[in-house]
Amino acid sequence: MKKFVILGGGYGGLTIAKDLIEGFVPNDVEIVLVDRSPFQGLKTEYYALAAGTVSDHELRINFPKSDKLTRKFGEVRSIDLDNKHIHFENEGEPMSYDQLVIGLGCTDRFHNTPGAEEYSSTIQSFSSTRKTYLRLNEIQPYGTVHIVGGGLSGVEMAAELRESREDLNIKIMDRGERVLSAFPQRLSKYVHEWFKEHDVDAHSHVSISRVEPNAIYNREEKIYTDAVVWTAGIQPVKVVQDLQVAKDPQGRVVLNEYYQIPQYTDVYVVGDCASLPFSPSGQAAEVQGEQVAHIVRDLWKGHTPHPHPLKLRGTLGALGKKAGFGYGFMGNASLMGRVPRLLKSGVLWKSRRHFG
Ligand SMILES: Cc1cc2nc3c(=O)[nH]c(=O)nc-3n(C[C@H](O)[C@H](O)[C@H](O)COP(=O)(O)OP(=O)(O)OC[C@H]3O[C@@H](n4cnc5c(N)ncnc54)[C@H](O)[C@@H]3O)c2cc1C
């Protein structure tokens, strides 16, 4: 049997696994799905797990069961592209592959800020999000939380934490002029107004220079804090950082038209690890995953693949459970209020159905 190994059962890897097993797999091919967890974590909702407004169990989706699929649980340590071997933590024997998909997602980028990695809480993995939940929910009444980074996940984190705990002092710190700088100004204004109304302090032009156990520094100014949540940058996971292949300025792997590594055409890269013409997102990982599944199937059948350009719908964000915002729908209109929040819940429902 030939081994088609998928590393990472997230939005990208799992889309490929499902599309292949529900479609066509040659009789001499075994698909192996590798993940450290025995379920998919719905990462787009990790801010709610950290805030304590949803339970761990609500964000888990069991991996598919099929006689065409073998599941392997373990922590990938490194990939040897020349010898086609995957090395695991605490396992002597590597796993070999014939074809490989790398879909291991991303981790935090701390921009070399002293103390940030050691003393911040984060929401980029299921495990770190659980720890963040404990940290935030054990803070004494009227304690203070600083959220560093005013992008989508920082904004969602701040709003959800307010919904979870009305006593906390919540401060969101961004180095730019406004939160959601990648979105139209109108949306930032709406979010700033929501923050004002819900007593979340938004600080702009902040430059975090150091984090200590109970302090955060804006340049030279030392500010007392009970917890820092870091949402100020991402990069592909360490296993991908260690690969000696061409990368883009964000550290994502540069690919050919079939999403393969050009000098290792048996290796596909999907999702946050792949250099795509958009910012990393679950939506991009899924759309790309569908294309990769088509390409792999065509090649198995001896056909020439004709990949379509990737097309994304808009982006939606939540401000607690009742309000939200969206951009990129219906001629790039900005959506604000209850409707985009309902649309976001609909997307989550669809995700649960698609993967579950
Ligand atoms: C708070 C938050 C909100 C977000 N909101 C949105 C949103 O509204 N819309 C949107 O489109 N995107 C959103 N995103 C981004 C989205 O979650 C990611 O872009 C998406 O999950 C990437 O998919 P992926 O398949 O590349 O990786 P992932 O979904 O992260 O999957 C990677 C998998 O690899 C496994 N893994 C990683 N390392 C190892 C290892 N060493 N060994 C074994 N297994 C490993 C993990 O367990 C995981 O299952 C959000 C992200 C966050 C953090």
Tab-separated table of C-alpha atoms and ligand atoms in Angstrom:
chain	number	residue	atom	x	y	z
A	1	MET	CA	0.000	0.000	0.000
A	2	LYS	CA	1.087	3.583	-0.687
A	3	LYS	CA	0.753	6.033	2.182
A	4	PHE	CA	-0.922	9.423	1.683
A	5	VAL	CA	-0.209	11.129	4.999
A	6	ILE	CA	-2.028	14.300	6.147
A	7	LEU	CA	-0.321	16.163	9.007
A	8	GLY	CA	-2.907	18.220	10.899
A	9	GLY	CA	-6.638	17.610	11.180
A	10	GLY	CA	-7.603	21.294	11.070
A	11	TYR	CA	-9.645	23.274	8.552
A	12	GLY	CA	-7.291	22.483	5.659
A	13	GLY	CA	-6.130	18.927	6.428
A	14	LEU	CA	-9.557	17.665	7.388
A	15	THR	CA	-11.190	19.150	4.273
A	16	ILE	CA	-8.723	17.173	2.141
A	17	ALA	CA	-9.245	13.958	4.147
A	18	LYS	CA	-13.052	14.224	3.931
A	19	ASP	CA	-13.141	15.145	0.235
A	20	LEU	CA	-10.869	12.226	-0.646
A	21	ILE	CA	-12.624	9.539	1.401
A	22	GLU	CA	-16.070	10.724	0.281
A	23	GLY	CA	-14.850	10.797	-3.343
A	24	PHE	CA	-12.212	8.548	-4.834
A	25	VAL	CA	-9.214	6.780	-3.264
A	26	PRO	CA	-7.327	4.148	-5.316
A	27	ASN	CA	-7.353	0.635	-3.799
A	28	ASP	CA	-3.612	0.679	-3.227
A	29	VAL	CA	-3.636	3.985	-1.263
A	30	GLU	CA	-4.039	4.302	2.512
A	31	ILE	CA	-4.876	7.756	3.877
A	32	VAL	CA	-3.320	8.485	7.271
A	33	LEU	CA	-4.530	11.517	9.269
A	34	VAL	CA	-2.064	12.622	11.942
A	35	ASP	CA	-2.857	15.016	14.782
A	36	ARG	CA	-1.796	15.515	18.385
A	37	SER	CA	-5.491	15.587	19.372
A	38	PRO	CA	-8.149	12.915	18.856
A	39	PHE	CA	-10.554	15.582	17.512
A	40	GLN	CA	-10.602	18.780	15.475
A	41	GLY	CA	-10.627	21.963	17.546
A	42	LEU	CA	-12.831	24.710	16.071
A	43	LYS	CA	-10.121	27.328	16.277
A	44	THR	CA	-12.249	30.202	14.999
A	45	GLU	CA	-14.113	30.020	18.356
A	46	TYR	CA	-11.107	29.768	20.696
A	47	TYR	CA	-11.711	33.309	21.965
A	48	ALA	CA	-15.002	32.047	23.476
A	49	LEU	CA	-13.314	29.057	25.113
A	50	ALA	CA	-10.685	31.389	26.620
A	51	ALA	CA	-13.383	33.760	27.882
A	52	GLY	CA	-15.388	30.911	29.385
A	53	THR	CA	-18.579	31.437	27.391
A	54	VAL	CA	-18.438	28.035	25.657
A	55	SER	CA	-17.157	24.710	26.912
A	56	ASP	CA	-14.252	22.720	25.593
A	57	HIS	CA	-16.662	19.979	24.499
A	58	GLU	CA	-18.649	22.342	22.251
A	59	LEU	CA	-15.553	23.087	20.156
A	60	ARG	CA	-14.487	19.521	19.455
A	61	ILE	CA	-15.401	17.616	16.321
A	62	ASN	CA	-14.549	13.943	16.119
A	63	PHE	CA	-12.399	12.900	13.191
A	64	PRO	CA	-14.182	10.898	10.476
A	65	LYS	CA	-14.165	7.115	10.633
A	66	SER	CA	-13.725	5.201	7.379
A	67	ASP	CA	-12.032	2.017	6.251
A	68	LYS	CA	-10.038	4.217	3.835
A	69	LEU	CA	-8.647	6.295	6.732
A	70	THR	CA	-6.145	5.455	9.449
A	71	ARG	CA	-5.908	7.905	12.340
A	72	LYS	CA	-2.618	8.380	14.138
A	73	PHE	CA	-2.307	10.534	17.250
A	74	GLY	CA	1.071	11.976	18.142
A	75	GLU	CA	3.173	15.125	18.328
A	76	VAL	CA	5.087	15.706	15.085
A	77	ARG	CA	8.645	16.846	15.852
A	78	SER	CA	10.158	17.181	12.385
A	79	ILE	CA	9.789	16.275	8.712
A	80	ASP	CA	12.676	14.867	6.684
A	81	LEU	CA	11.671	15.801	3.124
A	82	ASP	CA	14.685	14.116	1.494
A	83	ASN	CA	14.076	10.715	3.099
A	84	LYS	CA	10.255	11.052	3.266
A	85	HIS	CA	10.149	10.504	7.026
A	86	ILE	CA	8.070	12.066	9.797
A	87	HIS	CA	9.585	12.068	13.284
A	88	PHE	CA	7.405	12.114	16.402
A	89	GLU	CA	8.121	13.178	19.984
A	90	ASN	CA	8.769	10.172	22.250
A	91	GLU	CA	8.837	7.691	19.348
A	92	GLY	CA	12.021	6.147	17.998
A	93	GLU	CA	10.711	4.926	14.637
A	94	PRO	CA	9.832	7.554	12.029
A	95	MET	CA	6.712	7.204	9.854
A	96	SER	CA	7.349	7.024	6.116
A	97	TYR	CA	5.092	8.468	3.424
A	98	ASP	CA	4.660	8.372	-0.340
A	99	GLN	CA	2.687	11.617	-0.516
A	100	LEU	CA	2.327	14.204	2.222
A	101	VAL	CA	0.070	17.123	3.153
A	102	ILE	CA	1.387	19.604	5.710
A	103	GLY	CA	-1.532	21.357	7.412
A	104	LEU	CA	-0.202	21.998	10.917
A	105	GLY	CA	-1.516	25.564	11.244
A	106	CYS	CA	0.180	28.424	13.020
A	107	THR	CA	1.533	29.546	16.333
A	108	ASP	CA	2.104	32.922	18.005
A	109	ARG	CA	4.701	35.395	16.832
A	110	PHE	CA	6.122	37.395	19.740
A	111	HIS	CA	8.366	39.724	17.668
A	112	ASN	CA	11.289	39.073	20.087
A	113	THR	CA	9.488	41.008	22.852
A	114	PRO	CA	11.239	40.036	26.102
A	115	GLY	CA	8.966	38.041	28.425
A	116	ALA	CA	6.068	37.891	25.955
A	117	GLU	CA	6.303	34.154	25.301
A	118	GLU	CA	6.904	33.280	28.975
A	119	TYR	CA	4.304	35.509	30.621
A	120	SER	CA	1.496	35.991	28.098
A	121	SER	CA	-1.540	33.791	27.675
A	122	THR	CA	-2.387	32.794	24.106
A	123	ILE	CA	-5.230	31.365	22.019
A	124	GLN	CA	-3.473	29.694	19.081
A	125	SER	CA	-3.786	26.064	20.239
A	126	PHE	CA	-6.466	24.151	22.114
A	127	SER	CA	-4.071	23.480	24.946
A	128	SER	CA	-2.890	27.102	25.342
A	129	THR	CA	-6.511	28.308	25.133
A	130	ARG	CA	-7.515	26.025	28.012
A	131	LYS	CA	-4.687	27.512	30.102
A	132	THR	CA	-5.802	31.012	29.122
A	133	TYR	CA	-9.349	30.171	30.242
A	134	LEU	CA	-8.060	29.126	33.683
A	135	ARG	CA	-5.866	32.194	34.025
A	136	LEU	CA	-8.597	34.665	33.030
A	137	ASN	CA	-11.339	33.095	35.037
A	138	GLU	CA	-9.287	32.886	38.233
A	139	ILE	CA	-8.514	36.600	38.265
A	140	GLN	CA	-9.779	38.289	41.435
A	141	PRO	CA	-12.857	40.534	41.123
A	142	TYR	CA	-12.117	43.846	39.371
A	143	GLY	CA	-8.713	42.643	38.169
A	144	THR	CA	-7.115	43.907	34.949
A	145	VAL	CA	-6.500	42.109	31.648
A	146	HIS	CA	-4.424	43.521	28.786
A	147	ILE	CA	-5.062	42.149	25.307
A	148	VAL	CA	-2.154	42.893	22.984
A	149	GLY	CA	-3.151	43.203	19.313
A	150	GLY	CA	-6.316	44.787	17.941
A	151	GLY	CA	-6.862	42.463	14.983
A	152	LEU	CA	-9.859	40.153	14.565
A	153	SER	CA	-8.950	37.672	17.312
A	154	GLY	CA	-7.944	40.402	19.814
A	155	VAL	CA	-11.220	42.274	19.255
A	156	GLU	CA	-13.295	39.080	19.580
A	157	MET	CA	-11.348	38.125	22.708
A	158	ALA	CA	-11.923	41.510	24.395
A	159	ALA	CA	-15.648	41.548	23.616
A	160	GLU	CA	-16.258	37.956	24.691
A	161	LEU	CA	-14.343	38.470	27.924
A	162	ARG	CA	-16.561	41.454	28.693
A	163	GLU	CA	-19.590	39.243	28.113
A	164	SER	CA	-18.102	36.613	30.410
A	165	ARG	CA	-16.986	38.937	33.242
A	166	GLU	CA	-18.507	42.354	33.750
A	167	ASP	CA	-16.203	43.110	36.705
A	168	LEU	CA	-12.855	42.976	34.886
A	169	ASN	CA	-10.934	45.988	33.606
A	170	ILE	CA	-10.289	45.047	29.976
A	171	LYS	CA	-7.736	46.941	27.917
A	172	ILE	CA	-6.949	46.257	24.274
A	173	MET	CA	-3.603	47.619	23.087
A	174	ASP	CA	-2.718	48.155	19.436
A	175	ARG	CA	0.308	49.706	17.820
A	176	GLY	CA	-1.792	51.323	15.063
A	177	GLU	CA	-4.251	54.167	15.202
A	178	ARG	CA	-7.347	51.971	15.452
A	179	VAL	CA	-8.397	48.382	16.054
A	180	LEU	CA	-9.179	46.263	12.964
A	181	SER	CA	-6.776	48.294	10.829
A	182	ALA	CA	-7.178	45.785	7.963
A	183	PHE	CA	-10.912	46.583	7.797
A	184	PRO	CA	-12.664	49.773	6.611
A	185	GLN	CA	-12.627	52.716	9.019
A	186	ARG	CA	-16.420	52.526	9.459
A	187	LEU	CA	-16.116	49.093	11.021
A	188	SER	CA	-13.327	50.167	13.377
A	189	LYS	CA	-15.491	53.100	14.452
A	190	TYR	CA	-18.406	50.774	15.162
A	191	VAL	CA	-16.175	48.481	17.225
A	192	HIS	CA	-14.678	51.439	19.141
A	193	GLU	CA	-18.220	52.605	19.961
A	194	TRP	CA	-19.172	49.105	21.101
A	195	PHE	CA	-16.075	49.029	23.318
A	196	LYS	CA	-16.947	52.415	24.818
A	197	GLU	CA	-20.479	51.318	25.559
A	198	HIS	CA	-19.259	48.093	27.158
A	199	ASP	CA	-16.408	49.644	29.110
A	200	VAL	CA	-13.502	48.112	27.187
A	201	ASP	CA	-10.553	50.537	26.931
A	202	ALA	CA	-8.923	50.675	23.513
A	203	HIS	CA	-5.380	52.121	23.476
A	204	SER	CA	-3.719	53.035	20.189
A	205	HIS	CA	-0.089	53.756	19.193
A	206	VAL	CA	1.113	51.366	21.872
A	207	SER	CA	4.504	49.689	21.605
A	208	ILE	CA	4.852	46.760	23.991
A	209	SER	CA	8.526	46.459	24.889
A	210	ARG	CA	8.442	43.844	27.681
A	211	VAL	CA	6.113	41.538	29.600
A	212	GLU	CA	6.732	40.483	33.219
A	213	PRO	CA	4.665	38.226	35.504
A	214	ASN	CA	2.365	41.076	36.632
A	215	ALA	CA	3.401	43.921	34.389
A	216	ILE	CA	3.405	45.020	30.798
A	217	TYR	CA	5.561	47.832	29.422
A	218	ASN	CA	4.442	50.398	26.868
A	219	ARG	CA	7.901	51.595	25.805
A	220	GLU	CA	9.386	52.653	29.212
A	221	GLU	CA	6.076	52.864	31.081
A	222	LYS	CA	5.436	49.949	33.448
A	223	ILE	CA	1.736	49.053	33.754
A	224	TYR	CA	0.359	46.662	36.379
A	225	THR	CA	-1.708	43.750	35.027
A	226	ASP	CA	-3.279	40.495	36.182
A	227	ALA	CA	-2.997	38.834	32.777
A	228	VAL	CA	-1.783	39.553	29.266
A	229	VAL	CA	-3.420	37.848	26.295
A	230	TRP	CA	-1.174	37.970	23.233
A	231	THR	CA	-2.986	38.231	19.884
A	232	ALA	CA	-0.363	40.344	18.122
A	233	GLY	CA	0.928	38.071	15.417
A	234	ILE	CA	1.149	34.562	14.002
A	235	GLN	CA	3.565	32.403	12.033
A	236	PRO	CA	3.572	28.772	10.831
A	237	VAL	CA	4.318	26.183	13.535
A	238	LYS	CA	7.915	25.315	14.488
A	239	VAL	CA	7.948	22.098	12.386
A	240	VAL	CA	7.359	24.274	9.286
A	241	GLN	CA	9.712	27.050	10.461
A	242	ASP	CA	12.439	24.350	10.519
A	243	LEU	CA	11.891	23.215	6.891
A	244	GLN	CA	14.696	24.307	4.572
A	245	VAL	CA	12.461	25.419	1.673
A	246	ALA	CA	11.524	28.772	0.134
A	247	LYS	CA	9.199	30.854	2.342
A	248	ASP	CA	7.370	34.167	1.960
A	249	PRO	CA	8.010	37.127	4.345
A	250	GLN	CA	5.396	35.670	6.773
A	251	GLY	CA	7.335	32.379	6.895
A	252	ARG	CA	4.721	30.483	4.858
A	253	VAL	CA	5.908	27.866	2.349
A	254	VAL	CA	6.063	29.004	-1.284
A	255	LEU	CA	4.214	26.541	-3.552
A	256	ASN	CA	3.710	25.728	-7.224
A	257	GLU	CA	0.332	25.935	-9.030
A	258	TYR	CA	-0.697	22.543	-7.547
A	259	TYR	CA	0.115	23.694	-3.978
A	260	GLN	CA	3.141	21.397	-3.904
A	261	ILE	CA	6.616	22.327	-2.656
A	262	PRO	CA	8.395	22.893	-6.009
A	263	GLN	CA	11.421	20.683	-5.275
A	264	TYR	CA	9.310	18.035	-3.440
A	265	THR	CA	6.236	17.584	-5.623
A	266	ASP	CA	4.932	14.715	-3.441
A	267	VAL	CA	4.408	17.265	-0.675
A	268	TYR	CA	1.387	19.614	-0.522
A	269	VAL	CA	1.052	22.445	2.009
A	270	VAL	CA	-2.358	23.730	3.094
A	271	GLY	CA	-3.880	26.468	5.271
A	272	ASP	CA	-1.889	28.757	7.567
A	273	CYS	CA	1.424	27.080	6.569
A	274	ALA	CA	0.904	27.821	2.844
A	275	SER	CA	1.854	31.021	1.046
A	276	LEU	CA	-1.528	32.086	-0.365
A	277	PRO	CA	-2.606	35.472	-1.764
A	278	PHE	CA	-4.665	36.170	1.406
A	279	SER	CA	-4.193	36.449	5.138
A	280	PRO	CA	-4.414	33.095	6.918
A	281	SER	CA	-7.985	32.062	7.739
A	282	GLY	CA	-10.080	28.980	8.290
A	283	GLN	CA	-12.039	29.901	5.196
A	284	ALA	CA	-8.886	30.068	3.025
A	285	ALA	CA	-7.687	26.721	4.453
A	286	GLU	CA	-11.004	25.047	3.562
A	287	VAL	CA	-11.233	26.525	0.055
A	288	GLN	CA	-7.616	25.590	-0.665
A	289	GLY	CA	-8.166	22.126	0.865
A	290	GLU	CA	-10.999	21.477	-1.625
A	291	GLN	CA	-8.689	22.407	-4.513
A	292	VAL	CA	-5.872	20.197	-3.217
A	293	ALA	CA	-8.274	17.232	-2.982
A	294	HIS	CA	-9.301	17.800	-6.647
A	295	ILE	CA	-5.679	18.004	-7.759
A	296	VAL	CA	-4.654	14.853	-5.861
A	297	ARG	CA	-7.618	12.903	-7.296
A	298	ASP	CA	-6.857	14.074	-10.855
A	299	LEU	CA	-3.225	13.022	-10.525
A	300	TRP	CA	-4.214	9.617	-9.082
A	301	LYS	CA	-6.455	9.112	-12.129
A	302	GLY	CA	-3.697	10.183	-14.541
A	303	HIS	CA	-5.512	13.406	-15.542
A	304	THR	CA	-4.000	16.866	-15.786
A	305	PRO	CA	-5.387	19.001	-12.928
A	306	HIS	CA	-6.916	22.397	-13.697
A	307	PRO	CA	-7.014	24.223	-10.365
A	308	HIS	CA	-9.420	27.170	-10.062
A	309	PRO	CA	-8.300	30.447	-8.514
A	310	LEU	CA	-9.212	30.488	-4.815
A	311	LYS	CA	-12.229	32.668	-4.054
A	312	LEU	CA	-13.138	33.776	-0.541
A	313	ARG	CA	-16.400	35.065	0.853
A	314	GLY	CA	-16.210	37.928	3.339
A	315	THR	CA	-14.923	37.954	6.919
A	316	LEU	CA	-17.188	37.982	9.971
A	317	GLY	CA	-16.362	38.913	13.538
A	318	ALA	CA	-18.240	38.638	16.851
A	319	LEU	CA	-18.744	41.224	19.576
A	320	GLY	CA	-20.112	38.907	22.210
A	321	LYS	CA	-23.162	36.813	21.393
A	322	LYS	CA	-25.471	39.605	20.171
A	323	ALA	CA	-23.443	41.911	17.911
A	324	GLY	CA	-20.873	41.516	15.201
A	325	PHE	CA	-19.400	42.914	12.037
A	326	GLY	CA	-18.575	41.733	8.550
A	327	TYR	CA	-16.777	42.847	5.442
A	328	GLY	CA	-16.349	41.589	1.886
A	329	PHE	CA	-19.963	40.585	1.177
A	330	MET	CA	-22.351	42.113	-1.387
A	331	GLY	CA	-19.969	44.507	-3.160
A	332	ASN	CA	-17.722	45.000	-0.150
A	333	ALA	CA	-20.395	46.513	2.078
A	334	SER	CA	-19.612	46.776	5.797
A	335	LEU	CA	-22.080	44.877	7.974
A	336	MET	CA	-22.642	45.822	11.603
A	337	GLY	CA	-24.935	44.683	14.398
A	338	ARG	CA	-27.082	41.627	14.847
A	339	VAL	CA	-27.184	40.384	11.224
A	340	PRO	CA	-23.428	39.683	10.854
A	341	ARG	CA	-23.508	38.016	14.304
A	342	LEU	CA	-26.281	35.692	13.111
A	343	LEU	CA	-24.340	35.027	9.904
A	344	LYS	CA	-21.262	34.113	11.990
A	345	SER	CA	-23.310	31.656	14.044
A	346	GLY	CA	-24.565	30.203	10.751
A	347	VAL	CA	-20.988	29.709	9.518
A	348	LEU	CA	-20.119	27.883	12.751
A	349	TRP	CA	-23.193	25.673	12.384
A	350	LYS	CA	-22.160	24.867	8.792
A	351	SER	CA	-18.603	24.068	9.926
A	352	ARG	CA	-19.918	21.660	12.565
A	353	ARG	CA	-22.069	19.925	9.936
A	354	HIS	CA	-19.320	19.874	7.300
A	355	PHE	CA	-16.630	18.435	9.557
A	356	GLY	CA	-18.748	16.560	12.076
B	1	LIG	C1	-9.450	33.455	18.008
B	1	LIG	C2	-9.408	33.165	16.542
B	1	LIG	C3	-10.482	33.544	15.740
B	1	LIG	C4	-10.458	33.270	14.370
B	1	LIG	N1	-11.545	33.617	13.618
B	1	LIG	C5	-11.578	33.292	12.314
B	1	LIG	C6	-12.746	33.565	11.527
B	1	LIG	O1	-13.720	34.164	12.018
B	1	LIG	N2	-12.760	33.167	10.232
B	1	LIG	C7	-11.704	32.493	9.673
B	1	LIG	O2	-11.786	32.120	8.494
B	1	LIG	N3	-10.577	32.216	10.376
B	1	LIG	C8	-10.483	32.605	11.686
B	1	LIG	N4	-9.363	32.301	12.421
B	1	LIG	C9	-8.188	31.678	11.759
B	1	LIG	C10	-8.377	30.171	11.589
B	1	LIG	O3	-8.705	29.567	12.816
B	1	LIG	C11	-7.099	29.536	11.034
B	1	LIG	O4	-6.665	30.277	9.915
B	1	LIG	C12	-7.368	28.078	10.632
B	1	LIG	O5	-7.626	27.312	11.786
B	1	LIG	C13	-6.187	27.500	9.850
B	1	LIG	O6	-6.492	26.197	9.449
B	1	LIG	P1	-5.323	25.124	9.270
B	1	LIG	O7	-5.945	23.895	8.729
B	1	LIG	O8	-4.174	25.731	8.546
B	1	LIG	O9	-4.790	24.857	10.763
B	1	LIG	P2	-5.577	24.477	12.077
B	1	LIG	O10	-7.036	24.562	11.919
B	1	LIG	O11	-4.946	25.267	13.168
B	1	LIG	O12	-5.194	22.935	12.265
B	1	LIG	C14	-3.888	22.509	12.539
B	1	LIG	C15	-3.945	21.134	13.188
B	1	LIG	O13	-2.606	20.656	13.328
B	1	LIG	C16	-2.443	20.050	14.607
B	1	LIG	N5	-1.026	20.199	14.966
B	1	LIG	C17	-0.300	21.337	14.999
B	1	LIG	N6	0.982	21.066	15.313
B	1	LIG	C18	1.059	19.738	15.489
B	1	LIG	C19	2.136	18.848	15.806
B	1	LIG	N7	3.392	19.288	16.010
B	1	LIG	N8	1.878	17.524	15.901
B	1	LIG	C20	0.609	17.049	15.685
B	1	LIG	N9	-0.437	17.845	15.369
B	1	LIG	C21	-0.212	19.157	15.276
B	1	LIG	C22	-3.388	20.842	15.522
B	1	LIG	O14	-3.759	20.034	16.635
B	1	LIG	C23	-4.552	21.148	14.587
B	1	LIG	O15	-5.563	20.165	14.660
B	1	LIG	C24	-9.333	32.598	13.795
B	1	LIG	C25	-8.259	32.222	14.600
B	1	LIG	C26	-8.282	32.505	15.962
B	1	LIG	C27	-7.111	32.078	16.828
